[in-house]
Amino acid sequence: MLTTVAEGRVYDWSHAVGRGAAAGDGFNQPCSIALASQGIIYVVSRGNENNFGSRVSKVYVGAPGEEKVHAEFCRYGTDPGRALWPNSVALDKQGNVYVSDDWLNRISSFDKDGNFLNAWGTKGSGPGQLAGPSGLAFDQDDNLYIVDSLNHRIQVFTKDGKFLTTWGKLGTGPVEFHMPWGIHIDANDDVFVADWKNNRVQKLTKTGAFLMELKGEGARALNHPTHVATDAEGDIYVCDWANHKLRIYTSDGDLITSLIGDAQVMSKWGQQSLDANPDMVKMRRRVKNMEREWRFCYPTAVGYDQERDVILVVDCQRGRLQLYKKDKHYSVPQFNL
């Protein structure tokens, strides 16, 4: 187990979950995650033009080796209940699942088991219309906030698609965006937007008033951030996509540390692939240094499991999740000299 200690916080690498797979036990370019309860998560696989592996996987993630796929839905296609380029996933208070499709410009909803419920969305730039919808998040009133990426704004709807309000425009100032990507709403209903092409995260009120910016300079500068999460203590987790890091900040925006990925142990599903393919094992033995495989490669989304104090990082180009445990009871060992 690898441990990162910084500013009174402790993060223990736990394990990896996943492998590259167009279906079944694994993911195909995973890009978003939503956490339910009791270890159930939903993972969006974006797929690609060659294997059409796009889907949403309902997965149980427990201790190392306990992961299990429960269902797959929202597969590749244009019919209701399918998606061409699924982007993000969010859950309402009833546990229903909402998925954005940034090519078809629509939002699809499913029950917790993946049964299709509804779909809505119209392409355009007017109020309530969508162009490249990406990040999704629900507020405490169960209203759905959508990152309308190519329109450079946030739009708010009821769960069934009734337009409520919108804010933001193209620009670099407060409450202005340039192709924003991910969104997160914390327990106080404050809104965090990963302002992708502006290389920053903006924190706003639920009505769109500016509160704070995370950006950094030099080696600490964000490079195309894609998603945000927060924990019960108010710490902020940012996927620093093009820097291949997870940045962790205090609630005031001070950088605590950066995680870079520590998957020195193969995931359960990855090991199953190796066990079934001796030639793959032989090829891996020829690699002089495996460190590159351990590290994040374009981490795209992050979730914080409040029940277990576990950070789940969507390691997109590796086809996996990496899990870290935030140890709240760690004490510095005492040495008698």
Coordinates of C-alpha atoms in Angstrom, one line a residue:
M1 CA 0.0 0.0 0.0
L2 CA 1.3 3.4 -1.0
T3 CA 0.7 6.3 1.3
T4 CA 0.7 10.0 0.7
V5 CA 0.9 12.3 3.7
A6 CA 0.3 16.0 3.3
E7 CA -1.1 18.9 5.4
G8 CA -2.6 16.6 8.0
R9 CA -4.3 14.4 5.4
V10 CA -3.4 10.8 4.6
Y11 CA -4.3 9.0 1.4
D12 CA -3.6 5.3 1.1
W13 CA -3.8 3.7 -2.4
S14 CA -6.2 0.8 -2.2
H15 CA -6.6 -0.9 -5.5
A16 CA -7.5 -0.6 -9.2
V17 CA -10.8 -1.8 -10.8
G18 CA -11.1 -2.5 -14.5
R19 CA -9.4 -3.3 -17.7
G20 CA -10.0 -2.3 -21.3
A21 CA -13.1 -4.2 -22.5
A22 CA -15.9 -3.4 -25.0
A23 CA -18.3 -5.3 -22.7
G24 CA -18.5 -7.2 -19.5
D25 CA -15.7 -7.0 -16.8
G26 CA -14.0 -3.8 -17.7
F27 CA -14.5 -0.4 -19.3
N28 CA -13.8 1.3 -22.6
Q29 CA -12.5 4.8 -22.2
P30 CA -14.4 5.4 -19.0
C31 CA -15.2 9.1 -18.6
S32 CA -17.7 9.6 -15.8
I33 CA -18.8 8.1 -12.6
A34 CA -21.8 8.4 -10.2
L35 CA -21.9 6.9 -6.7
A36 CA -25.0 5.4 -5.3
S37 CA -24.8 3.7 -1.8
Q38 CA -23.3 0.5 -0.4
G39 CA -20.6 0.3 -3.0
I40 CA -22.7 0.6 -6.1
I41 CA -21.4 2.9 -8.8
Y42 CA -22.3 3.8 -12.4
V43 CA -19.5 4.2 -14.9
V44 CA -19.8 5.7 -18.4
S45 CA -17.7 4.1 -21.1
R46 CA -17.3 6.4 -24.0
G47 CA -16.1 3.7 -26.3
N48 CA -14.7 4.5 -29.8
E49 CA -15.5 4.1 -33.5
N50 CA -13.8 0.7 -33.8
N51 CA -15.5 -1.4 -31.1
F52 CA -18.7 0.6 -30.3
G53 CA -18.1 -0.2 -26.6
S54 CA -20.0 2.8 -25.2
R55 CA -22.3 1.9 -22.3
V56 CA -23.1 2.6 -18.7
S57 CA -22.0 -0.1 -16.3
K58 CA -23.6 -0.6 -12.9
V59 CA -20.8 -2.1 -10.7
Y60 CA -20.3 -3.1 -7.2
V61 CA -16.9 -2.0 -5.8
G62 CA -15.9 -3.3 -2.4
A63 CA -12.6 -4.4 -1.0
P64 CA -9.9 -5.4 -3.5
G65 CA -11.1 -8.3 -5.6
E66 CA -14.8 -7.9 -4.7
E67 CA -15.8 -5.9 -7.8
K68 CA -18.7 -7.2 -9.9
V69 CA -20.7 -5.9 -12.8
H70 CA -24.4 -5.9 -12.1
A71 CA -25.8 -4.5 -15.3
E72 CA -25.0 -2.8 -18.6
F73 CA -27.3 -0.4 -20.4
C74 CA -27.4 2.7 -22.6
R75 CA -25.4 0.9 -25.3
Y76 CA -24.3 2.3 -28.7
G77 CA -27.0 3.5 -31.0
T78 CA -29.5 6.3 -31.7
D79 CA -32.7 4.6 -30.6
P80 CA -34.3 5.7 -27.3
G81 CA -32.3 4.3 -24.4
R82 CA -29.1 4.3 -26.4
A83 CA -26.3 6.8 -26.9
L84 CA -23.6 7.6 -29.6
W85 CA -21.2 9.6 -27.4
P86 CA -22.2 9.2 -23.8
N87 CA -20.4 11.8 -21.7
S88 CA -21.6 12.0 -18.1
V89 CA -23.8 10.4 -15.5
A90 CA -25.7 11.6 -12.4
L91 CA -28.3 10.2 -10.0
D92 CA -31.4 11.9 -8.6
K93 CA -32.7 11.4 -5.1
Q94 CA -34.7 8.3 -6.2
G95 CA -31.6 6.6 -7.6
N96 CA -32.6 7.1 -11.2
V97 CA -29.7 7.4 -13.7
Y98 CA -29.3 10.3 -16.1
V99 CA -26.8 10.2 -19.0
S100 CA -25.7 13.0 -21.3
D101 CA -25.0 12.3 -25.0
D102 CA -22.9 15.1 -26.5
W103 CA -23.4 14.0 -30.1
L104 CA -27.2 13.5 -30.0
N105 CA -27.6 16.5 -27.7
R106 CA -30.0 14.7 -25.4
I107 CA -30.4 13.5 -21.8
S108 CA -31.6 9.9 -21.2
S109 CA -32.9 8.6 -17.9
F110 CA -33.1 5.1 -16.6
D111 CA -34.1 3.4 -13.3
K112 CA -31.5 2.1 -11.0
D113 CA -31.4 -1.2 -12.8
G114 CA -30.9 0.4 -16.3
N115 CA -34.4 0.2 -17.6
F116 CA -35.1 3.1 -19.9
L117 CA -37.5 5.8 -18.7
N118 CA -37.3 9.0 -20.8
A119 CA -35.2 11.1 -23.2
W120 CA -35.2 14.8 -24.0
G121 CA -33.1 17.5 -25.6
T122 CA -33.1 19.8 -28.6
K123 CA -30.0 21.0 -30.4
G124 CA -29.4 24.7 -30.5
S125 CA -28.2 27.8 -28.7
G126 CA -31.5 29.2 -27.4
P127 CA -32.7 28.9 -23.8
G128 CA -33.2 25.2 -23.0
Q129 CA -31.4 24.0 -26.1
L130 CA -28.2 22.0 -26.0
A131 CA -24.9 21.8 -27.9
G132 CA -22.5 19.2 -26.7
P133 CA -24.0 18.5 -23.2
S134 CA -21.4 17.1 -20.9
G135 CA -21.3 17.2 -17.1
L136 CA -24.4 16.6 -15.0
A137 CA -25.2 17.2 -11.4
F138 CA -28.3 17.5 -9.1
D139 CA -28.8 20.1 -6.4
Q140 CA -30.6 19.6 -3.1
D141 CA -34.0 20.4 -4.8
D142 CA -33.4 17.6 -7.3
N143 CA -33.0 20.0 -10.2
L144 CA -30.6 18.9 -12.9
Y145 CA -27.6 21.2 -13.8
I146 CA -26.2 20.5 -17.3
V147 CA -22.8 21.7 -18.7
D148 CA -23.9 23.0 -22.1
S149 CA -20.3 22.8 -23.3
L150 CA -20.3 24.2 -26.8
N151 CA -22.7 27.0 -25.8
H152 CA -20.2 27.8 -22.9
R153 CA -22.9 27.9 -20.2
I154 CA -24.7 26.1 -17.5
Q155 CA -28.4 25.3 -17.8
V156 CA -30.8 24.1 -15.2
F157 CA -33.8 21.8 -15.8
T158 CA -36.3 19.8 -13.8
K159 CA -35.8 16.1 -13.9
D160 CA -38.2 15.7 -16.8
G161 CA -36.6 18.3 -18.9
K162 CA -38.5 21.5 -18.2
F163 CA -36.1 24.5 -18.6
L164 CA -35.6 26.6 -15.5
T165 CA -32.7 29.0 -16.0
T166 CA -29.2 29.4 -17.6
W167 CA -26.1 31.4 -16.8
G168 CA -22.6 31.9 -18.3
K169 CA -21.2 32.8 -21.7
L170 CA -18.0 32.5 -23.7
G171 CA -15.1 34.4 -22.0
T172 CA -12.4 34.3 -19.4
G173 CA -14.0 36.4 -16.6
P174 CA -16.1 35.3 -13.7
V175 CA -19.1 33.1 -14.7
E176 CA -17.7 33.0 -18.2
F177 CA -16.6 29.7 -19.7
H178 CA -14.7 28.2 -22.6
M179 CA -15.9 24.6 -23.4
P180 CA -16.6 23.7 -19.7
W181 CA -16.7 19.9 -19.1
G182 CA -17.5 18.6 -15.6
I183 CA -19.7 19.8 -12.8
H184 CA -20.2 19.0 -9.1
I185 CA -22.6 20.4 -6.5
D186 CA -21.6 20.0 -2.9
A187 CA -23.8 19.6 0.3
N188 CA -24.2 23.4 0.5
D189 CA -25.5 23.6 -3.0
D190 CA -22.4 25.4 -4.2
V191 CA -21.5 24.6 -7.8
F192 CA -18.0 23.7 -9.1
V193 CA -17.5 23.9 -12.9
A194 CA -14.4 22.4 -14.6
D195 CA -13.8 25.3 -17.1
W196 CA -11.8 23.1 -19.5
K197 CA -10.3 25.5 -22.0
N198 CA -9.8 28.2 -19.5
N199 CA -7.6 25.8 -17.4
R200 CA -9.5 26.5 -14.1
V201 CA -12.3 25.5 -11.8
Q202 CA -14.9 28.0 -10.9
K203 CA -16.9 27.8 -7.7
L204 CA -20.3 29.5 -7.9
T205 CA -23.6 29.7 -6.0
K206 CA -26.5 27.7 -7.3
T207 CA -27.9 30.9 -8.9
G208 CA -24.6 31.5 -10.7
A209 CA -22.8 34.1 -8.5
F210 CA -19.1 33.8 -8.5
L211 CA -17.4 32.6 -5.3
M212 CA -13.8 31.4 -6.1
E213 CA -11.4 30.2 -8.7
L214 CA -8.9 27.4 -8.7
K215 CA -6.2 27.9 -11.3
G216 CA -2.6 27.8 -10.0
E217 CA 0.6 29.0 -11.5
G218 CA 3.8 27.3 -12.8
A219 CA 4.1 23.7 -11.8
R220 CA 0.8 24.0 -9.9
A221 CA -1.2 25.3 -12.8
L222 CA -4.2 23.3 -13.9
N223 CA -4.1 22.0 -17.5
H224 CA -7.6 21.4 -18.9
P225 CA -9.4 20.2 -15.7
T226 CA -12.3 17.9 -16.4
H227 CA -14.1 17.1 -13.1
V228 CA -14.5 18.0 -9.5
A229 CA -15.6 16.3 -6.2
T230 CA -15.7 17.4 -2.6
D231 CA -15.7 15.5 0.8
A232 CA -17.4 16.1 4.1
E233 CA -14.5 18.3 5.3
G234 CA -14.8 20.5 2.3
D235 CA -11.6 19.4 0.6
I236 CA -11.8 19.7 -3.2
Y237 CA -10.6 17.1 -5.7
V238 CA -9.9 18.1 -9.3
C239 CA -9.0 15.9 -12.2
D240 CA -6.1 17.8 -13.8
W241 CA -6.6 16.0 -17.1
A242 CA -3.6 17.1 -19.3
N243 CA -1.2 17.0 -16.3
H244 CA -2.3 13.4 -15.5
K245 CA -2.9 14.3 -11.8
L246 CA -5.5 14.5 -9.2
R247 CA -5.1 17.8 -7.4
I248 CA -6.4 18.1 -3.8
Y249 CA -7.2 21.6 -2.4
T250 CA -8.5 22.9 0.9
S251 CA -12.0 24.5 0.9
D252 CA -10.2 27.9 0.6
G253 CA -8.5 26.8 -2.6
D254 CA -5.0 26.1 -1.2
L255 CA -3.2 23.2 -2.9
I256 CA -2.7 20.3 -0.4
T257 CA -1.1 17.7 -2.7
S258 CA -1.3 15.9 -6.0
L259 CA -1.8 12.2 -6.6
I260 CA -0.3 10.7 -9.8
G261 CA -1.6 7.1 -9.7
D262 CA -0.1 4.2 -7.9
A263 CA -1.4 1.0 -9.5
Q264 CA 1.6 -1.2 -8.9
V265 CA -0.8 -4.1 -8.3
M266 CA -2.8 -5.3 -11.4
S267 CA -6.6 -5.1 -11.1
K268 CA -8.6 -8.3 -10.6
W269 CA -10.0 -8.2 -14.1
G270 CA -6.7 -7.3 -15.6
Q271 CA -5.0 -10.2 -13.9
Q272 CA -7.7 -12.5 -15.3
S273 CA -6.7 -11.4 -18.8
L274 CA -3.1 -12.1 -18.0
D275 CA -3.9 -15.5 -16.6
A276 CA -5.7 -16.5 -19.7
N277 CA -3.0 -15.2 -22.1
P278 CA 0.6 -16.5 -21.5
D279 CA 1.9 -14.6 -24.5
M280 CA 0.7 -11.4 -22.9
V281 CA 2.7 -12.3 -19.8
K282 CA 5.8 -12.9 -21.9
M283 CA 5.5 -9.5 -23.6
R284 CA 5.1 -7.7 -20.3
R285 CA 8.3 -9.4 -19.0
R286 CA 10.2 -7.6 -21.7
V287 CA 9.2 -4.2 -20.4
K288 CA 12.1 -2.8 -18.4
N289 CA 10.1 -0.4 -16.3
M290 CA 6.3 -0.7 -15.6
E291 CA 6.0 2.6 -13.8
R292 CA 4.2 4.3 -16.6
E293 CA 1.4 1.8 -16.3
W294 CA 1.0 2.6 -12.6
R295 CA 0.3 6.3 -13.3
F296 CA -2.8 8.1 -14.3
C297 CA -3.3 8.7 -18.0
Y298 CA -5.8 11.5 -18.6
P299 CA -7.9 11.1 -15.4
T300 CA -11.3 12.3 -16.5
A301 CA -13.6 12.1 -13.4
V302 CA -13.5 11.7 -9.7
G303 CA -16.0 10.7 -7.0
Y304 CA -15.8 10.7 -3.2
D305 CA -17.6 7.9 -1.4
Q306 CA -18.7 9.5 1.9
E307 CA -19.8 6.2 3.4
R308 CA -16.3 4.7 3.2
D309 CA -14.0 7.8 2.7
V310 CA -12.8 6.5 -0.6
I311 CA -11.7 8.5 -3.6
L312 CA -12.5 6.9 -6.9
V313 CA -10.5 8.3 -9.9
V314 CA -11.6 7.5 -13.4
D315 CA -8.3 6.7 -15.2
C316 CA -9.7 7.0 -18.7
Q317 CA -6.9 5.9 -21.0
R318 CA -6.0 2.9 -18.8
G319 CA -9.6 1.6 -18.8
R320 CA -9.8 1.5 -15.0
L321 CA -10.5 3.2 -11.7
Q322 CA -7.9 3.8 -9.1
L323 CA -9.1 3.9 -5.5
Y324 CA -7.6 5.8 -2.6
K325 CA -8.6 5.7 1.1
K326 CA -8.6 8.9 3.0
D327 CA -7.4 7.8 6.5
K328 CA -9.0 10.1 9.1
H329 CA -7.5 8.3 12.0
Y330 CA -3.8 8.2 11.0
S331 CA -1.3 9.2 13.6
V332 CA 2.4 9.9 13.1
P333 CA 4.5 7.0 14.5
Q334 CA 6.6 7.8 17.6
F335 CA 10.2 6.7 17.6
N336 CA 12.3 6.4 20.7
L337 CA 15.9 7.2 20.1

